[in-house]
Short mmCIF file of C-alpha atoms in Angstrom, two decimals:
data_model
loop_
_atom_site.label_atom_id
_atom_site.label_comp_id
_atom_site.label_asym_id
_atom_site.label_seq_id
_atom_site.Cartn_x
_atom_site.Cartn_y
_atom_site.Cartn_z
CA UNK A 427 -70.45 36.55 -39.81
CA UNK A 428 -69.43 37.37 -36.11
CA UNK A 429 -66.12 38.31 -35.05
CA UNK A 430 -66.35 35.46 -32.55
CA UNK A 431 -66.59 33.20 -35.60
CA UNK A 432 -63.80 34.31 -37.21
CA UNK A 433 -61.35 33.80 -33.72
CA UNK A 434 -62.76 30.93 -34.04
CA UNK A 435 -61.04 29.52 -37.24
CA UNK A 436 -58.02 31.87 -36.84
CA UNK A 437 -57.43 29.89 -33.87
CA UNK A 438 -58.57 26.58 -34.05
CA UNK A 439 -57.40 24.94 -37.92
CA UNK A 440 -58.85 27.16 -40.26
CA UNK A 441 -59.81 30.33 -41.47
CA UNK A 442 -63.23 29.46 -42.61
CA UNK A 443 -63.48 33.06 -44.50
CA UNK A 444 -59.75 35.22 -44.88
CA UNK A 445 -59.83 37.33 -41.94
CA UNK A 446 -63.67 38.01 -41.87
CA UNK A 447 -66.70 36.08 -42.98
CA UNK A 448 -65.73 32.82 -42.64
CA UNK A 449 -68.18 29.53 -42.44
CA UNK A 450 -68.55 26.05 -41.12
CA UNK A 451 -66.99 23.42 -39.93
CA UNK A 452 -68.61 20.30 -40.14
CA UNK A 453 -71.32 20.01 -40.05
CA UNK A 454 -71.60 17.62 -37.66
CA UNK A 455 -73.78 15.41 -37.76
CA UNK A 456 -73.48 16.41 -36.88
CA UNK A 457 -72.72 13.80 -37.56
CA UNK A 458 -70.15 15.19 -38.21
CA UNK A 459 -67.67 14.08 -35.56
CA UNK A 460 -68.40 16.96 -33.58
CA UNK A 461 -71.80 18.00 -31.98
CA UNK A 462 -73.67 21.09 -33.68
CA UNK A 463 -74.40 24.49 -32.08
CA UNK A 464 -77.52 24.07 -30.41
CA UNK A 465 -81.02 25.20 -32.17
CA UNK A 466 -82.40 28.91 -31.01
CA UNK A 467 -85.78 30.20 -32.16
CA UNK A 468 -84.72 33.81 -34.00
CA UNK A 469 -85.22 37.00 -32.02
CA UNK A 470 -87.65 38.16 -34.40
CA UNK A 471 -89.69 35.61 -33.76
CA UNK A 472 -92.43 37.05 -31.17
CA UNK A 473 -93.10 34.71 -28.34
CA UNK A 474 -90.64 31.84 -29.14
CA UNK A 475 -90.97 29.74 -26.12
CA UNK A 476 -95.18 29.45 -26.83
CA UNK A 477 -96.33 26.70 -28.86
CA UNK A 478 -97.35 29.34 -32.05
CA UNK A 479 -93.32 30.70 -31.87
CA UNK A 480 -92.03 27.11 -31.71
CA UNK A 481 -94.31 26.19 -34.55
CA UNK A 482 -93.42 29.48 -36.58
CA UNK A 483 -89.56 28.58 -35.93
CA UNK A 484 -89.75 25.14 -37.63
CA UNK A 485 -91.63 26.63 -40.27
CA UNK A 486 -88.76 28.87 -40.68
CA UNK A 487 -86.31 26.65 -40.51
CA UNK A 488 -87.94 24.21 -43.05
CA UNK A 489 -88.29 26.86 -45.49
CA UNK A 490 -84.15 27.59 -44.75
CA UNK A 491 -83.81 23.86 -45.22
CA UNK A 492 -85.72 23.34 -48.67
CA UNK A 493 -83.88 26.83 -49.55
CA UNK A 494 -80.51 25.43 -49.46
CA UNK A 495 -81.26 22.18 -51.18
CA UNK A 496 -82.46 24.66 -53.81
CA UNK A 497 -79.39 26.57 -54.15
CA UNK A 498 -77.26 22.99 -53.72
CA UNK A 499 -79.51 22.05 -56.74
CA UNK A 500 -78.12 24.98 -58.48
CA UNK A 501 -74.66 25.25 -57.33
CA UNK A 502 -73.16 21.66 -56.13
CA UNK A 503 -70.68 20.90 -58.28
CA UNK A 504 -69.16 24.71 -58.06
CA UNK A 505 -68.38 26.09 -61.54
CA UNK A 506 -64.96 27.84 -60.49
CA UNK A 507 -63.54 25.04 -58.77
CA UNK A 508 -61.84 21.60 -59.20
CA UNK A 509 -63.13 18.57 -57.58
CA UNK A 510 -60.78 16.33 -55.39
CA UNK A 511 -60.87 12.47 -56.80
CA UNK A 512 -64.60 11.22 -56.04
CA UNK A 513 -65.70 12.92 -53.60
CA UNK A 514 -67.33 15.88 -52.68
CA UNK A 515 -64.60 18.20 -52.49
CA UNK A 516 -63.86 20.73 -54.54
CA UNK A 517 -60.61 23.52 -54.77
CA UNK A 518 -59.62 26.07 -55.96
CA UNK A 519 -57.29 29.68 -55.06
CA UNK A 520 -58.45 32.13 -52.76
CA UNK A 521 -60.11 34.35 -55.02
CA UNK A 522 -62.28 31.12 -56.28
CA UNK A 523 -63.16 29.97 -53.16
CA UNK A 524 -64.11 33.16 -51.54
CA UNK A 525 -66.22 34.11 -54.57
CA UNK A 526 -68.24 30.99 -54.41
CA UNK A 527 -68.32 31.54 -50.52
CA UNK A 528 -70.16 34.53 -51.03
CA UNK A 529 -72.46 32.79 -53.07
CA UNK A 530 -73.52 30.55 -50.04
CA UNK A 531 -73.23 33.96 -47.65
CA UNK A 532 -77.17 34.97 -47.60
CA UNK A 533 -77.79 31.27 -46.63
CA UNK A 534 -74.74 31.13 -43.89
CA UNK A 535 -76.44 34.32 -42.29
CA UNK A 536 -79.69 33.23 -42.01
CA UNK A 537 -78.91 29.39 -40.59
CA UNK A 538 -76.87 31.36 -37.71
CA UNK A 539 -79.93 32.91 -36.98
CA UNK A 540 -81.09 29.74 -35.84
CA UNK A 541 -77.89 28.58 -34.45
CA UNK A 542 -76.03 32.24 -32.83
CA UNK A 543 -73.62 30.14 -31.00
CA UNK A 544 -72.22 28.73 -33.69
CA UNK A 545 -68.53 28.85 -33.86
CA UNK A 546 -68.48 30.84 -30.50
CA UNK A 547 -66.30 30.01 -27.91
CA UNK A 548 -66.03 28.03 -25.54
CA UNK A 549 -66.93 24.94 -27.45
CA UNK A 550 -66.64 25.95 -31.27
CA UNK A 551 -69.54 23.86 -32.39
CA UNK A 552 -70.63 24.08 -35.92
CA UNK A 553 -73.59 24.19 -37.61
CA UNK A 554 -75.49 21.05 -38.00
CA UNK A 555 -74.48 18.69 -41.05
CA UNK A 556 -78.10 18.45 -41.60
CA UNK A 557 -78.47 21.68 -43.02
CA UNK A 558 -76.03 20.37 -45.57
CA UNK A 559 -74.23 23.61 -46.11
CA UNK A 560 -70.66 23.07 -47.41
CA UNK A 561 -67.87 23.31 -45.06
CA UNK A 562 -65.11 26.35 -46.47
CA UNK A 563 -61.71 25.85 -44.82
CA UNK A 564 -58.90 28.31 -46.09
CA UNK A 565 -55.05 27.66 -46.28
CA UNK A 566 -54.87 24.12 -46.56
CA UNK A 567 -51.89 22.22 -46.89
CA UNK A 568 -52.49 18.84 -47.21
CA UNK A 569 -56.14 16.93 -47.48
CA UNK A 570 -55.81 12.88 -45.83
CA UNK A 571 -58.94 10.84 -46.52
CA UNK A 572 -59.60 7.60 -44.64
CA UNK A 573 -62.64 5.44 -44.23
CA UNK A 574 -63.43 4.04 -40.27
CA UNK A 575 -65.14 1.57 -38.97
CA UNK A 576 -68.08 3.59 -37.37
CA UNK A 577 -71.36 2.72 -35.36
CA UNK A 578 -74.15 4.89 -35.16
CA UNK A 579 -76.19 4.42 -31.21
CA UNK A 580 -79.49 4.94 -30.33
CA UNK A 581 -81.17 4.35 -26.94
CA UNK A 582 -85.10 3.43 -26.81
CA UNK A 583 -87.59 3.40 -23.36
CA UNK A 584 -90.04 1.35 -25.21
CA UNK A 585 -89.88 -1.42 -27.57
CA UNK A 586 -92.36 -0.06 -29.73
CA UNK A 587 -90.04 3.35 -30.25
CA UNK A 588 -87.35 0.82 -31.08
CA UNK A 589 -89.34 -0.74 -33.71
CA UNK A 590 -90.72 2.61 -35.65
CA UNK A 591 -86.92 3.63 -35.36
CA UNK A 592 -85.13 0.59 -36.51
CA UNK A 593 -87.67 -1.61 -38.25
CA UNK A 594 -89.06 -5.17 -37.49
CA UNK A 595 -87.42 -7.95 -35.16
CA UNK A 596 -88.60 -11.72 -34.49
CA UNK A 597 -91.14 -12.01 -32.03
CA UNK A 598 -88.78 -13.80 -30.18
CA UNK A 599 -85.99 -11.17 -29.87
CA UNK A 600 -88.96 -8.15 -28.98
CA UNK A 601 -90.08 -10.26 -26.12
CA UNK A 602 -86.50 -10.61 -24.80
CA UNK A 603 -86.35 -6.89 -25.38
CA UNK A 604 -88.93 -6.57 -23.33
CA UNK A 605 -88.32 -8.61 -20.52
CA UNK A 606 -85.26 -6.77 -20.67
CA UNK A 607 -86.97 -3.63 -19.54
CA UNK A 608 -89.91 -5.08 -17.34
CA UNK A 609 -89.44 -4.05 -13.75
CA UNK A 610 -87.26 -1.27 -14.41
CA UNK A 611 -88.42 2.29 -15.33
CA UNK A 612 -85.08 3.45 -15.65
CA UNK A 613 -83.70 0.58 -18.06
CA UNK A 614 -83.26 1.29 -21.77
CA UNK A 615 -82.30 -0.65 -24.88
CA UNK A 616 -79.55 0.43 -26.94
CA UNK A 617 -79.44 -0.46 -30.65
CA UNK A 618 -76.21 -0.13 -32.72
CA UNK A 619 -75.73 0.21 -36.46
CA UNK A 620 -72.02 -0.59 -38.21
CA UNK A 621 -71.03 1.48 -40.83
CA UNK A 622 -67.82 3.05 -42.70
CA UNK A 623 -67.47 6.64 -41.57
CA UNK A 624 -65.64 8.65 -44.28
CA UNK A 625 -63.59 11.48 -42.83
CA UNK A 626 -60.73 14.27 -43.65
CA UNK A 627 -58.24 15.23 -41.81
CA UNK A 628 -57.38 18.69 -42.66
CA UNK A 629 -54.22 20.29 -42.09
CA UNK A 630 -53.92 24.47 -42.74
CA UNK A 631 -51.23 27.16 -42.28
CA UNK A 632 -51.41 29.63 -39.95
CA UNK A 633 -50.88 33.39 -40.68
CA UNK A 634 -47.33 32.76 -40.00
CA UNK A 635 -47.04 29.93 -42.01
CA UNK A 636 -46.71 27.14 -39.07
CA UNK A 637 -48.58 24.01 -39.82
CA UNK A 638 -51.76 23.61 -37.45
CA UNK A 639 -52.81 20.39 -35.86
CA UNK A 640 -55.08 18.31 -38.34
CA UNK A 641 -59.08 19.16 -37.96
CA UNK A 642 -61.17 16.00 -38.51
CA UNK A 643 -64.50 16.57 -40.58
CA UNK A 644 -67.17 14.24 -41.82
CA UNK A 645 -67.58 16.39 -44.95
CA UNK A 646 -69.85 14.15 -47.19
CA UNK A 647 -72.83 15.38 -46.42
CA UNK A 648 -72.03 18.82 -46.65
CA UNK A 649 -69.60 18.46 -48.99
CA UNK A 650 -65.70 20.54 -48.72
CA UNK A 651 -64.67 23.75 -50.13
CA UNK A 652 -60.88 24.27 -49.75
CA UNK A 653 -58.73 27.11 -50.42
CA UNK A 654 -55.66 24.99 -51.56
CA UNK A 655 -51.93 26.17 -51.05
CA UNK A 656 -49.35 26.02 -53.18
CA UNK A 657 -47.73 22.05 -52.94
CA UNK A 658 -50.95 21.12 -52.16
CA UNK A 659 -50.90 17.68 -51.03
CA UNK A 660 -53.53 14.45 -50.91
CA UNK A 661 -53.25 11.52 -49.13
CA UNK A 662 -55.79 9.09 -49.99
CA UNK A 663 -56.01 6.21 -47.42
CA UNK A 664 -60.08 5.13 -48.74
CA UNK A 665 -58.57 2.05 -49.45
CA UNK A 666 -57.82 0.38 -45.51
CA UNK A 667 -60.46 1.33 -43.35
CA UNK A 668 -59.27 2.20 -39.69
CA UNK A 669 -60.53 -0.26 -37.13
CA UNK A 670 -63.03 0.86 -35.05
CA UNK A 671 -62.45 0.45 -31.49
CA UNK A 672 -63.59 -2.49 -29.31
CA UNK A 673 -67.73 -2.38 -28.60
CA UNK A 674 -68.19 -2.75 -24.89
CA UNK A 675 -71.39 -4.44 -25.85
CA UNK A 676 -71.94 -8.35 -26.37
CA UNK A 677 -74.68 -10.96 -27.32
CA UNK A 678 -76.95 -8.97 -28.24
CA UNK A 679 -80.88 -9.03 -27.50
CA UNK A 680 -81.60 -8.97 -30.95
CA UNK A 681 -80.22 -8.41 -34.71
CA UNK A 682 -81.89 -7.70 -37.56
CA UNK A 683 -79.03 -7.86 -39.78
CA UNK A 684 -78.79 -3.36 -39.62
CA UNK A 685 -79.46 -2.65 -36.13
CA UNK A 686 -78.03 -4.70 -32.86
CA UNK A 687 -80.02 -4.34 -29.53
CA UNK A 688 -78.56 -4.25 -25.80
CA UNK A 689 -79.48 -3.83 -23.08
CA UNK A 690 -77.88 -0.05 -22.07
CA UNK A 691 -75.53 -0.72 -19.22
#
């Protein structure tokens, strides 16, 4: 792992690895509630920017991708370490977590090959969630879960990409969608989808032993690996979802009872 990495966690709520390799935070999803370090065909890959090195880099990546879900296969739940209520979170001491880190290590290295500016300053973005790596965050204090009202947005030029995307609508509601965009080549739809976003807020010690502000992570994708302090603490608040702040959109276009259309203002 880079050295720019490991600022990264010494400084922001975690040390991902103690004092060297460290690894992700979410990843964010991506989704995740942070955006992901953005993709970057490898050096080694000769020609990236022509069509045969883009081509060659997804290939690479998709064999990274159906590697991991291998080794997940293989190694989700960990063996060493204690899972946190339901979920996909799992502790254990330093020595435990570090040891299974380095299990995951050959796999880290070769995803940051795709994404180099991972954890890099200025913007600390992680890997993406999709990779579904686990997240590793050392010297943690106290673990609070809570479930949030969510939405997920996407925006559409056409009705037809709207459709493949979010399925079938009445022909009545895809001929207000597009009337909606008739006359205007710069008018898009927007289509919403509700859901209950589960989330962690982590809270770590620094080397001095100072608490650090709380990181947020969407960790169920990836799943959690924590190296757990003594007095450990869990606060589980699954059971009243947060309200999700007021939607600036209204009367929608059309609903089919997952997605909600607007018109994008």
């Amino acid at each position: 792992m880079t050295k720019g990495f490991s600022s990264f966690l010494a400084g922001k709520f975690a040390y991902f690895a103690h004092f060297g390799s460290l690894i992700l935070s979410t990843i964010a999803d991506t989704v995740m509630s942070k955006r992901s370090a953005p993709f970057v065909a490898p050096d080694f890959i000769e020609d990236a920017a022509s069509k045969d090195g883009q081509k060659q880099a997804r290939e690479l990546l998709s064999t990274l991708q159906a590697d991991i879900a291998a080794f997940r296969h293989q190694q989700l739940p960990p063996d060493i370490l204690t899972q946190v209520r339901d979920m996909p979170i799992y502790q254990g001491n330093l020595d435990e977590v570090k040891a299974y880190q380095a299990r995951w290590q050959p796999l880290i290295d070769r995803a940051l090959a795709f994404y180099p500016a991972a954890y890099l300053p200025p913007d600390y973005l992680p890997l993406p969630a999709s990779l579904e790596i686990p997240q590793f965050v050392y010297h943690v204090q106290k673990l609070h879960l809570t479930k949030t009202r969510a939405k997920e947005s996407k925006s559409f030029g056409s009705v037809g990409a709207l459709i493949a995307k979010c399925g079938e609508f009445s022909s009545e509601e895809e001929m207000r969608l597009s009337q909606a965009l008739e006359g205007d080549e710069d008018a898009r739809l927007v289509a919403h989808r509700e859901f209950i976003d589960l989330r962690a807020y982590v809270f770590c010690r620094d080397v001095k032993g100072e608490m650090l502000e709380p990181e947020r992570l969407r960790f169920y994708r990836t799943g959690l690996i924590v190296h757990a302090l003594p007095d450990f603490k869990i606060v589980d608040s699954r059971q009243k979802p947060r309200k999700r702040r007021n939607d600036a959109y209204r009367n929608p276009l059309a609903d089919n009872e997952v997605w909600k259309v607007y018109k994008q203002k």
